[in-house]
Amino acid sequence: MVVAQIVKVRNNTLKTFHITPGDIFYKTSVDGQPLAEESIEVPPGFDQITEGLTVPWESVSSVSGSGLEISESESGSLIRCVLGPHESDGEDRDWLQFRSADWEPLEKNRWTPLGPRHLWGTIGASTDLALTFRDAKSSPESSPSFSLAEVVHFESALKTASPNTVFLNIFDLASALSIPNSMLCNTMFSTMGAFHAAIEVYGQEWAFYRTPTPSSCGVCRSLRPRHHPVHVYRQSINLGDTNLKEWEVRYLIRGKLASNWPGGTYDLLRRNCIHFCQELALALGVNPVPAWVRNLHETGHLVAKGTEWHC
């Protein structure tokens, strides 16, 4: 099954809302702070990063009886959001659904397909969403017939991010590794996997490769971010916003870093695309590459080093 993570919550209305997590497998935090109350209060102007806030699967919600609950303080209106199949969908996908307080389907025309369904969730895809409350009729004098479902908007977090947001784009090295990587690294636990990685910022994606000519620059800009002729795109991780302007980022990469990364120095375990992403992330002033992305080549490096020492 698809795992839908809400990584950003914004309120562009004049109303106050409450979000009550409904997934027992995740612990929610807001702006890095664990959720102390039962729900997240979302007053006007709210704009925060969230972690561990997911849209639960329908099968889980049927047991807990909650789903992701969204309510509006003044009117008391409440809707539930869950993931599940659509009866008219022939592609066996998971859909983000709106339900009423008594679980009746709402706004079916606004249900969103998120990806193919898979068993147990460990083999399913993960998608990051931004939840925005917006409505043209957002004044306190709004009609009592105010429809909460029409105000709730789920969008791809990639599309709503600011231009200076830095993403770590992660790829499976090959399609045959997609399932093993998913079983080792998913939203329930993460250990290690065989990955290719690239940094995306200001709409451009940069990565490090081996080149036929050893002295040639190994830092390349992708023609199309999150697409590759060999590697299979898996997900993007938000590493934070850089304070550098677009021209400063280009100068950093082309004028400073590129000369230190000739393609002939590429080494699968000691100096690869993930090492480059780690250095670039540090230079951009954002979060480092997560350990589960680095673990395989770091472990391989230690094993190889130990083998060389014993020999």
mmCIF file of C-alpha atoms in Angstrom:
data_model
loop_
_atom_site.group_PDB
_atom_site.id
_atom_site.type_symbol
_atom_site.label_atom_id
_atom_site.label_comp_id
_atom_site.label_asym_id
_atom_site.label_seq_id
_atom_site.Cartn_x
_atom_site.Cartn_y
_atom_site.Cartn_z
ATOM 1 C CA MET A 1 0.000 0.000 0.000
ATOM 2 C CA VAL A 2 1.047 3.581 -0.561
ATOM 3 C CA VAL A 3 2.247 5.533 2.480
ATOM 4 C CA ALA A 4 1.096 9.177 2.352
ATOM 5 C CA GLN A 5 3.105 11.486 4.609
ATOM 6 C CA ILE A 6 1.993 15.058 5.252
ATOM 7 C CA VAL A 7 5.220 17.054 5.545
ATOM 8 C CA LYS A 8 3.793 20.589 5.456
ATOM 9 C CA VAL A 9 0.603 22.188 6.808
ATOM 10 C CA ARG A 10 -0.549 25.700 5.853
ATOM 11 C CA ASN A 11 -3.679 27.662 6.704
ATOM 12 C CA ASN A 12 -4.508 30.452 4.257
ATOM 13 C CA THR A 13 -7.984 31.073 5.684
ATOM 14 C CA LEU A 14 -9.306 33.084 8.635
ATOM 15 C CA LYS A 15 -10.632 29.980 10.358
ATOM 16 C CA THR A 16 -9.002 27.668 12.901
ATOM 17 C CA PHE A 17 -8.782 23.942 12.273
ATOM 18 C CA HIS A 18 -7.661 20.891 14.230
ATOM 19 C CA ILE A 19 -5.873 17.839 12.806
ATOM 20 C CA THR A 20 -6.004 14.621 14.824
ATOM 21 C CA PRO A 21 -3.550 11.911 13.688
ATOM 22 C CA GLY A 22 -5.128 8.516 13.243
ATOM 23 C CA ASP A 23 -2.223 6.210 12.480
ATOM 24 C CA ILE A 24 -1.052 4.198 15.485
ATOM 25 C CA PHE A 25 2.276 3.308 13.805
ATOM 26 C CA TYR A 26 3.670 6.871 13.695
ATOM 27 C CA LYS A 27 4.573 9.556 16.221
ATOM 28 C CA THR A 28 3.740 13.067 15.033
ATOM 29 C CA SER A 29 5.901 16.151 15.505
ATOM 30 C CA VAL A 30 5.384 19.756 14.407
ATOM 31 C CA ASP A 31 8.404 21.915 13.566
ATOM 32 C CA GLY A 32 10.624 19.294 15.205
ATOM 33 C CA GLN A 33 8.633 19.177 18.466
ATOM 34 C CA PRO A 34 6.702 16.019 19.456
ATOM 35 C CA LEU A 35 2.958 16.542 19.490
ATOM 36 C CA ALA A 36 1.985 17.182 23.118
ATOM 37 C CA GLU A 37 -1.775 17.406 22.606
ATOM 38 C CA GLU A 38 -4.160 14.981 20.972
ATOM 39 C CA SER A 39 -4.502 17.216 17.919
ATOM 40 C CA ILE A 40 -2.639 19.917 16.005
ATOM 41 C CA GLU A 41 -4.243 23.349 16.257
ATOM 42 C CA VAL A 42 -4.013 25.153 12.911
ATOM 43 C CA PRO A 43 -4.875 28.859 13.370
ATOM 44 C CA PRO A 44 -4.876 31.432 10.534
ATOM 45 C CA GLY A 45 -1.394 31.929 9.111
ATOM 46 C CA PHE A 46 -0.141 28.536 10.314
ATOM 47 C CA ASP A 47 2.781 27.305 8.163
ATOM 48 C CA GLN A 48 4.771 24.459 9.716
ATOM 49 C CA ILE A 49 6.759 21.362 8.815
ATOM 50 C CA THR A 50 5.368 18.091 10.194
ATOM 51 C CA GLU A 51 6.838 14.636 10.630
ATOM 52 C CA GLY A 52 5.078 11.355 11.265
ATOM 53 C CA LEU A 53 1.727 12.768 10.164
ATOM 54 C CA THR A 54 0.251 10.251 7.756
ATOM 55 C CA VAL A 55 -3.049 9.532 6.084
ATOM 56 C CA PRO A 56 -3.950 6.088 7.519
ATOM 57 C CA TRP A 57 -4.938 3.121 5.426
ATOM 58 C CA GLU A 58 -8.625 2.339 5.341
ATOM 59 C CA SER A 59 -7.979 -1.116 6.820
ATOM 60 C CA VAL A 60 -6.239 0.434 9.856
ATOM 61 C CA SER A 61 -8.908 3.097 10.273
ATOM 62 C CA SER A 62 -11.672 0.516 10.306
ATOM 63 C CA VAL A 63 -10.074 -0.937 13.434
ATOM 64 C CA SER A 64 -9.153 2.322 15.203
ATOM 65 C CA GLY A 65 -12.353 4.050 14.083
ATOM 66 C CA SER A 66 -10.658 7.379 13.413
ATOM 67 C CA GLY A 67 -8.712 8.005 10.220
ATOM 68 C CA LEU A 68 -6.969 11.365 9.916
ATOM 69 C CA GLU A 69 -9.557 13.689 11.439
ATOM 70 C CA ILE A 70 -9.799 17.310 10.328
ATOM 71 C CA SER A 71 -12.251 19.610 12.088
ATOM 72 C CA GLU A 72 -13.151 23.306 11.998
ATOM 73 C CA SER A 73 -13.412 24.926 15.426
ATOM 74 C CA GLU A 74 -16.326 27.331 14.965
ATOM 75 C CA SER A 75 -18.755 25.110 13.082
ATOM 76 C CA GLY A 76 -17.637 21.784 14.537
ATOM 77 C CA SER A 77 -17.525 20.299 11.016
ATOM 78 C CA LEU A 78 -15.437 17.130 10.785
ATOM 79 C CA ILE A 79 -14.120 14.988 7.964
ATOM 80 C CA ARG A 80 -11.927 11.899 7.928
ATOM 81 C CA CYS A 81 -9.168 11.199 5.411
ATOM 82 C CA VAL A 82 -8.027 7.662 4.589
ATOM 83 C CA LEU A 83 -6.208 5.725 1.875
ATOM 84 C CA GLY A 84 -7.943 2.921 0.064
ATOM 85 C CA PRO A 85 -9.113 1.546 -3.260
ATOM 86 C CA HIS A 86 -11.704 3.188 -5.483
ATOM 87 C CA GLU A 87 -14.473 0.860 -6.641
ATOM 88 C CA SER A 88 -14.364 2.243 -10.182
ATOM 89 C CA ASP A 89 -10.559 2.080 -10.515
ATOM 90 C CA GLY A 90 -9.302 -0.789 -12.667
ATOM 91 C CA GLU A 91 -5.612 -0.109 -11.954
ATOM 92 C CA ASP A 92 -5.611 -1.264 -8.302
ATOM 93 C CA ARG A 93 -4.350 2.039 -6.904
ATOM 94 C CA ASP A 94 -4.588 3.628 -3.471
ATOM 95 C CA TRP A 95 -6.688 6.795 -3.380
ATOM 96 C CA LEU A 96 -6.707 9.605 -0.835
ATOM 97 C CA GLN A 97 -10.358 9.705 0.181
ATOM 98 C CA PHE A 98 -12.635 12.086 2.074
ATOM 99 C CA ARG A 99 -15.190 10.577 4.468
ATOM 100 C CA SER A 100 -17.846 12.087 6.712
ATOM 101 C CA ALA A 101 -17.893 11.723 10.504
ATOM 102 C CA ASP A 102 -19.973 8.552 10.053
ATOM 103 C CA TRP A 103 -17.663 7.266 7.269
ATOM 104 C CA GLU A 104 -19.879 8.101 4.302
ATOM 105 C CA PRO A 105 -17.892 9.000 1.116
ATOM 106 C CA LEU A 106 -17.527 12.743 0.464
ATOM 107 C CA GLU A 107 -16.430 14.742 -2.583
ATOM 108 C CA LYS A 108 -15.554 11.680 -4.659
ATOM 109 C CA ASN A 109 -14.620 13.947 -7.546
ATOM 110 C CA ARG A 110 -11.725 15.243 -5.404
ATOM 111 C CA TRP A 111 -10.326 11.847 -4.385
ATOM 112 C CA THR A 112 -6.710 11.570 -5.520
ATOM 113 C CA PRO A 113 -4.865 8.468 -6.819
ATOM 114 C CA LEU A 114 -1.450 8.192 -5.173
ATOM 115 C CA GLY A 115 0.035 5.022 -6.614
ATOM 116 C CA PRO A 116 -0.188 1.231 -6.982
ATOM 117 C CA ARG A 117 -1.300 -0.799 -3.991
ATOM 118 C CA HIS A 118 1.199 -3.266 -2.460
ATOM 119 C CA LEU A 119 1.104 -5.786 0.348
ATOM 120 C CA TRP A 120 1.910 -4.737 3.952
ATOM 121 C CA GLY A 121 3.119 -1.276 3.008
ATOM 122 C CA THR A 122 6.780 -2.288 3.132
ATOM 123 C CA ILE A 123 6.826 -2.720 -0.641
ATOM 124 C CA GLY A 124 4.603 0.254 -1.359
ATOM 125 C CA ALA A 125 5.643 3.674 -2.516
ATOM 126 C CA SER A 126 5.897 6.682 -0.219
ATOM 127 C CA THR A 127 4.578 10.077 -1.238
ATOM 128 C CA ASP A 128 5.054 13.425 0.521
ATOM 129 C CA LEU A 129 2.073 15.765 0.625
ATOM 130 C CA ALA A 130 1.405 19.357 1.630
ATOM 131 C CA LEU A 131 -1.943 20.028 3.315
ATOM 132 C CA THR A 132 -3.287 23.516 2.657
ATOM 133 C CA PHE A 133 -6.502 25.072 3.926
ATOM 134 C CA ARG A 134 -7.736 27.648 1.462
ATOM 135 C CA ASP A 135 -11.136 28.989 0.479
ATOM 136 C CA ALA A 136 -12.417 32.156 -1.177
ATOM 137 C CA LYS A 137 -15.067 32.404 1.547
ATOM 138 C CA SER A 138 -12.763 32.363 4.526
ATOM 139 C CA SER A 139 -14.124 35.304 6.530
ATOM 140 C CA PRO A 140 -15.810 34.809 9.922
ATOM 141 C CA GLU A 141 -19.093 35.759 8.253
ATOM 142 C CA SER A 142 -18.950 32.719 5.966
ATOM 143 C CA SER A 143 -22.174 30.849 5.424
ATOM 144 C CA PRO A 144 -23.162 28.167 7.987
ATOM 145 C CA SER A 145 -23.240 25.761 5.038
ATOM 146 C CA PHE A 146 -19.424 25.991 4.954
ATOM 147 C CA SER A 147 -18.084 22.766 3.378
ATOM 148 C CA LEU A 148 -14.924 21.620 5.135
ATOM 149 C CA ALA A 149 -14.014 19.132 2.414
ATOM 150 C CA GLU A 150 -13.861 21.946 -0.149
ATOM 151 C CA VAL A 151 -11.320 23.861 1.961
ATOM 152 C CA VAL A 152 -8.921 20.929 2.443
ATOM 153 C CA HIS A 153 -6.355 20.627 -0.360
ATOM 154 C CA PHE A 154 -3.705 17.908 -0.605
ATOM 155 C CA GLU A 155 -0.885 18.557 -3.082
ATOM 156 C CA SER A 156 2.515 17.128 -3.869
ATOM 157 C CA ALA A 157 5.088 18.571 -1.472
ATOM 158 C CA LEU A 158 7.529 18.880 -4.376
ATOM 159 C CA LYS A 159 5.180 21.191 -6.259
ATOM 160 C CA THR A 160 4.513 23.461 -3.298
ATOM 161 C CA ALA A 161 8.135 23.816 -2.107
ATOM 162 C CA SER A 162 9.979 27.120 -2.435
ATOM 163 C CA PRO A 163 12.631 27.376 -5.203
ATOM 164 C CA ASN A 164 15.509 27.381 -2.691
ATOM 165 C CA THR A 165 14.386 24.109 -1.101
ATOM 166 C CA VAL A 166 17.077 21.447 -1.431
ATOM 167 C CA PHE A 167 15.928 17.912 -2.250
ATOM 168 C CA LEU A 168 17.919 14.719 -2.123
ATOM 169 C CA ASN A 169 16.574 12.650 -5.023
ATOM 170 C CA ILE A 170 17.040 8.930 -4.405
ATOM 171 C CA PHE A 171 17.048 6.261 -7.101
ATOM 172 C CA ASP A 172 17.235 2.469 -6.994
ATOM 173 C CA LEU A 173 20.424 1.459 -8.811
ATOM 174 C CA ALA A 174 18.347 -0.843 -11.050
ATOM 175 C CA SER A 175 14.717 -1.915 -11.367
ATOM 176 C CA ALA A 176 15.589 -5.377 -10.011
ATOM 177 C CA LEU A 177 16.626 -3.733 -6.727
ATOM 178 C CA SER A 178 13.395 -1.814 -6.187
ATOM 179 C CA ILE A 179 11.648 -4.474 -4.115
ATOM 180 C CA PRO A 180 14.713 -5.409 -1.963
ATOM 181 C CA ASN A 181 15.356 -1.706 -1.337
ATOM 182 C CA SER A 182 11.722 -1.183 -0.326
ATOM 183 C CA MET A 183 11.821 -4.090 2.093
ATOM 184 C CA LEU A 184 15.012 -2.732 3.714
ATOM 185 C CA CYS A 185 14.034 0.946 3.640
ATOM 186 C CA ASN A 186 10.465 2.144 4.101
ATOM 187 C CA THR A 187 8.460 4.375 6.402
ATOM 188 C CA MET A 188 8.313 1.707 9.119
ATOM 189 C CA PHE A 189 12.073 1.148 9.365
ATOM 190 C CA SER A 190 15.195 1.982 7.375
ATOM 191 C CA THR A 191 18.463 0.066 7.293
ATOM 192 C CA MET A 192 20.335 0.248 3.986
ATOM 193 C CA GLY A 193 19.877 -0.086 0.247
ATOM 194 C CA ALA A 194 21.616 0.140 -3.118
ATOM 195 C CA PHE A 195 20.959 3.712 -4.225
ATOM 196 C CA HIS A 196 22.010 6.434 -6.625
ATOM 197 C CA ALA A 197 21.507 9.974 -5.343
ATOM 198 C CA ALA A 198 21.415 13.525 -6.686
ATOM 199 C CA ILE A 199 20.799 17.004 -5.280
ATOM 200 C CA GLU A 200 17.992 19.158 -6.681
ATOM 201 C CA VAL A 201 17.764 22.895 -5.990
ATOM 202 C CA TYR A 202 16.285 25.787 -7.977
ATOM 203 C CA GLY A 203 14.810 23.249 -10.387
ATOM 204 C CA GLN A 204 18.192 21.769 -11.368
ATOM 205 C CA GLU A 205 19.521 18.350 -10.385
ATOM 206 C CA TRP A 206 23.240 17.655 -9.877
ATOM 207 C CA ALA A 207 25.050 14.327 -9.483
ATOM 208 C CA PHE A 208 28.506 12.749 -9.703
ATOM 209 C CA TYR A 209 29.429 10.033 -12.228
ATOM 210 C CA ARG A 210 32.420 8.128 -13.566
ATOM 211 C CA THR A 211 33.574 9.553 -16.907
ATOM 212 C CA PRO A 212 35.337 7.801 -19.859
ATOM 213 C CA THR A 213 38.116 10.397 -19.655
ATOM 214 C CA PRO A 214 39.549 10.374 -16.101
ATOM 215 C CA SER A 215 40.353 14.092 -16.111
ATOM 216 C CA SER A 216 36.857 15.134 -17.228
ATOM 217 C CA CYS A 217 34.508 16.730 -14.705
ATOM 218 C CA GLY A 218 32.329 14.093 -13.073
ATOM 219 C CA VAL A 219 29.668 16.558 -11.863
ATOM 220 C CA CYS A 220 26.736 16.615 -14.269
ATOM 221 C CA ARG A 221 23.428 18.453 -14.416
ATOM 222 C CA SER A 222 20.461 16.264 -15.309
ATOM 223 C CA LEU A 223 18.377 17.114 -18.344
ATOM 224 C CA ARG A 224 15.265 16.127 -16.414
ATOM 225 C CA PRO A 225 15.248 15.991 -12.589
ATOM 226 C CA ARG A 226 14.030 12.737 -10.971
ATOM 227 C CA HIS A 227 14.411 10.802 -14.237
ATOM 228 C CA HIS A 228 17.301 8.563 -15.284
ATOM 229 C CA PRO A 229 17.833 6.128 -18.186
ATOM 230 C CA VAL A 230 19.148 3.373 -15.864
ATOM 231 C CA HIS A 231 18.390 4.174 -12.245
ATOM 232 C CA VAL A 232 14.773 4.077 -11.021
ATOM 233 C CA TYR A 233 13.477 7.123 -9.163
ATOM 234 C CA ARG A 234 12.319 6.226 -5.650
ATOM 235 C CA GLN A 235 11.672 9.369 -3.601
ATOM 236 C CA SER A 236 12.826 12.882 -2.707
ATOM 237 C CA ILE A 237 13.868 13.981 0.775
ATOM 238 C CA ASN A 238 13.553 17.616 1.792
ATOM 239 C CA LEU A 239 16.923 18.614 3.266
ATOM 240 C CA GLY A 240 15.837 22.174 4.070
ATOM 241 C CA ASP A 241 16.164 25.587 2.432
ATOM 242 C CA THR A 242 19.490 27.055 1.357
ATOM 243 C CA ASN A 243 20.263 30.712 2.000
ATOM 244 C CA LEU A 244 22.257 30.912 -1.223
ATOM 245 C CA LYS A 245 20.757 32.612 -4.258
ATOM 246 C CA GLU A 246 20.398 30.705 -7.518
ATOM 247 C CA TRP A 247 23.517 32.249 -9.093
ATOM 248 C CA GLU A 248 25.487 31.514 -5.911
ATOM 249 C CA VAL A 249 24.493 27.849 -6.077
ATOM 250 C CA ARG A 250 25.620 27.605 -9.708
ATOM 251 C CA TYR A 251 28.943 29.280 -8.851
ATOM 252 C CA LEU A 252 29.400 26.977 -5.838
ATOM 253 C CA ILE A 253 28.954 23.868 -7.961
ATOM 254 C CA ARG A 254 30.705 24.923 -11.171
ATOM 255 C CA GLY A 255 33.315 27.301 -9.782
ATOM 256 C CA LYS A 256 34.311 25.567 -6.548
ATOM 257 C CA LEU A 257 33.186 21.942 -6.225
ATOM 258 C CA ALA A 258 33.360 20.646 -9.810
ATOM 259 C CA SER A 259 37.155 20.839 -10.092
ATOM 260 C CA ASN A 260 37.485 18.599 -7.027
ATOM 261 C CA TRP A 261 35.314 15.859 -8.525
ATOM 262 C CA PRO A 262 36.924 14.570 -11.762
ATOM 263 C CA GLY A 263 35.183 11.497 -13.141
ATOM 264 C CA GLY A 264 38.343 9.402 -12.861
ATOM 265 C CA THR A 265 38.238 9.608 -9.064
ATOM 266 C CA TYR A 266 34.874 7.862 -8.894
ATOM 267 C CA ASP A 267 34.973 4.832 -6.595
ATOM 268 C CA LEU A 268 31.915 2.698 -5.826
ATOM 269 C CA LEU A 269 32.643 2.515 -2.091
ATOM 270 C CA ARG A 270 34.930 5.442 -1.261
ATOM 271 C CA ARG A 271 33.923 8.314 -3.571
ATOM 272 C CA ASN A 272 30.579 8.044 -5.287
ATOM 273 C CA CYS A 273 27.433 10.055 -5.992
ATOM 274 C CA ILE A 274 26.325 9.890 -2.350
ATOM 275 C CA HIS A 275 29.640 11.313 -1.126
ATOM 276 C CA PHE A 276 29.188 14.198 -3.570
ATOM 277 C CA CYS A 277 25.632 14.838 -2.326
ATOM 278 C CA GLN A 278 26.913 14.886 1.244
ATOM 279 C CA GLU A 279 29.543 17.528 0.425
ATOM 280 C CA LEU A 280 27.121 19.626 -1.612
ATOM 281 C CA ALA A 281 24.457 19.497 1.113
ATOM 282 C CA LEU A 282 27.029 20.688 3.653
ATOM 283 C CA ALA A 283 28.074 23.560 1.356
ATOM 284 C CA LEU A 284 24.416 24.553 0.861
ATOM 285 C CA GLY A 285 23.881 24.682 4.627
ATOM 286 C CA VAL A 286 21.112 22.082 4.768
ATOM 287 C CA ASN A 287 20.620 18.724 6.479
ATOM 288 C CA PRO A 288 23.051 15.880 5.682
ATOM 289 C CA VAL A 289 22.270 12.778 3.639
ATOM 290 C CA PRO A 290 20.324 10.364 5.902
ATOM 291 C CA ALA A 291 22.249 7.430 7.331
ATOM 292 C CA TRP A 292 20.074 4.802 5.641
ATOM 293 C CA VAL A 293 21.083 6.194 2.230
ATOM 294 C CA ARG A 294 24.797 6.080 3.164
ATOM 295 C CA ASN A 295 24.843 2.819 5.116
ATOM 296 C CA LEU A 296 25.483 0.319 2.310
ATOM 297 C CA HIS A 297 28.556 1.975 0.820
ATOM 298 C CA GLU A 298 29.917 2.910 4.268
ATOM 299 C CA THR A 299 29.555 -0.696 5.429
ATOM 300 C CA GLY A 300 31.116 -1.927 2.193
ATOM 301 C CA HIS A 301 34.025 0.472 2.672
ATOM 302 C CA LEU A 302 34.675 -0.816 6.186
ATOM 303 C CA VAL A 303 34.491 -4.452 5.053
ATOM 304 C CA ALA A 304 36.866 -3.772 2.150
ATOM 305 C CA LYS A 305 39.243 -1.889 4.438
ATOM 306 C CA GLY A 306 39.238 -4.760 6.923
ATOM 307 C CA THR A 307 39.905 -7.287 4.156
ATOM 308 C CA GLU A 308 42.845 -5.241 2.863
ATOM 309 C CA TRP A 309 44.303 -5.014 6.398
ATOM 310 C CA HIS A 310 44.065 -8.755 7.000
ATOM 311 C CA CYS A 311 45.658 -9.501 3.627
#
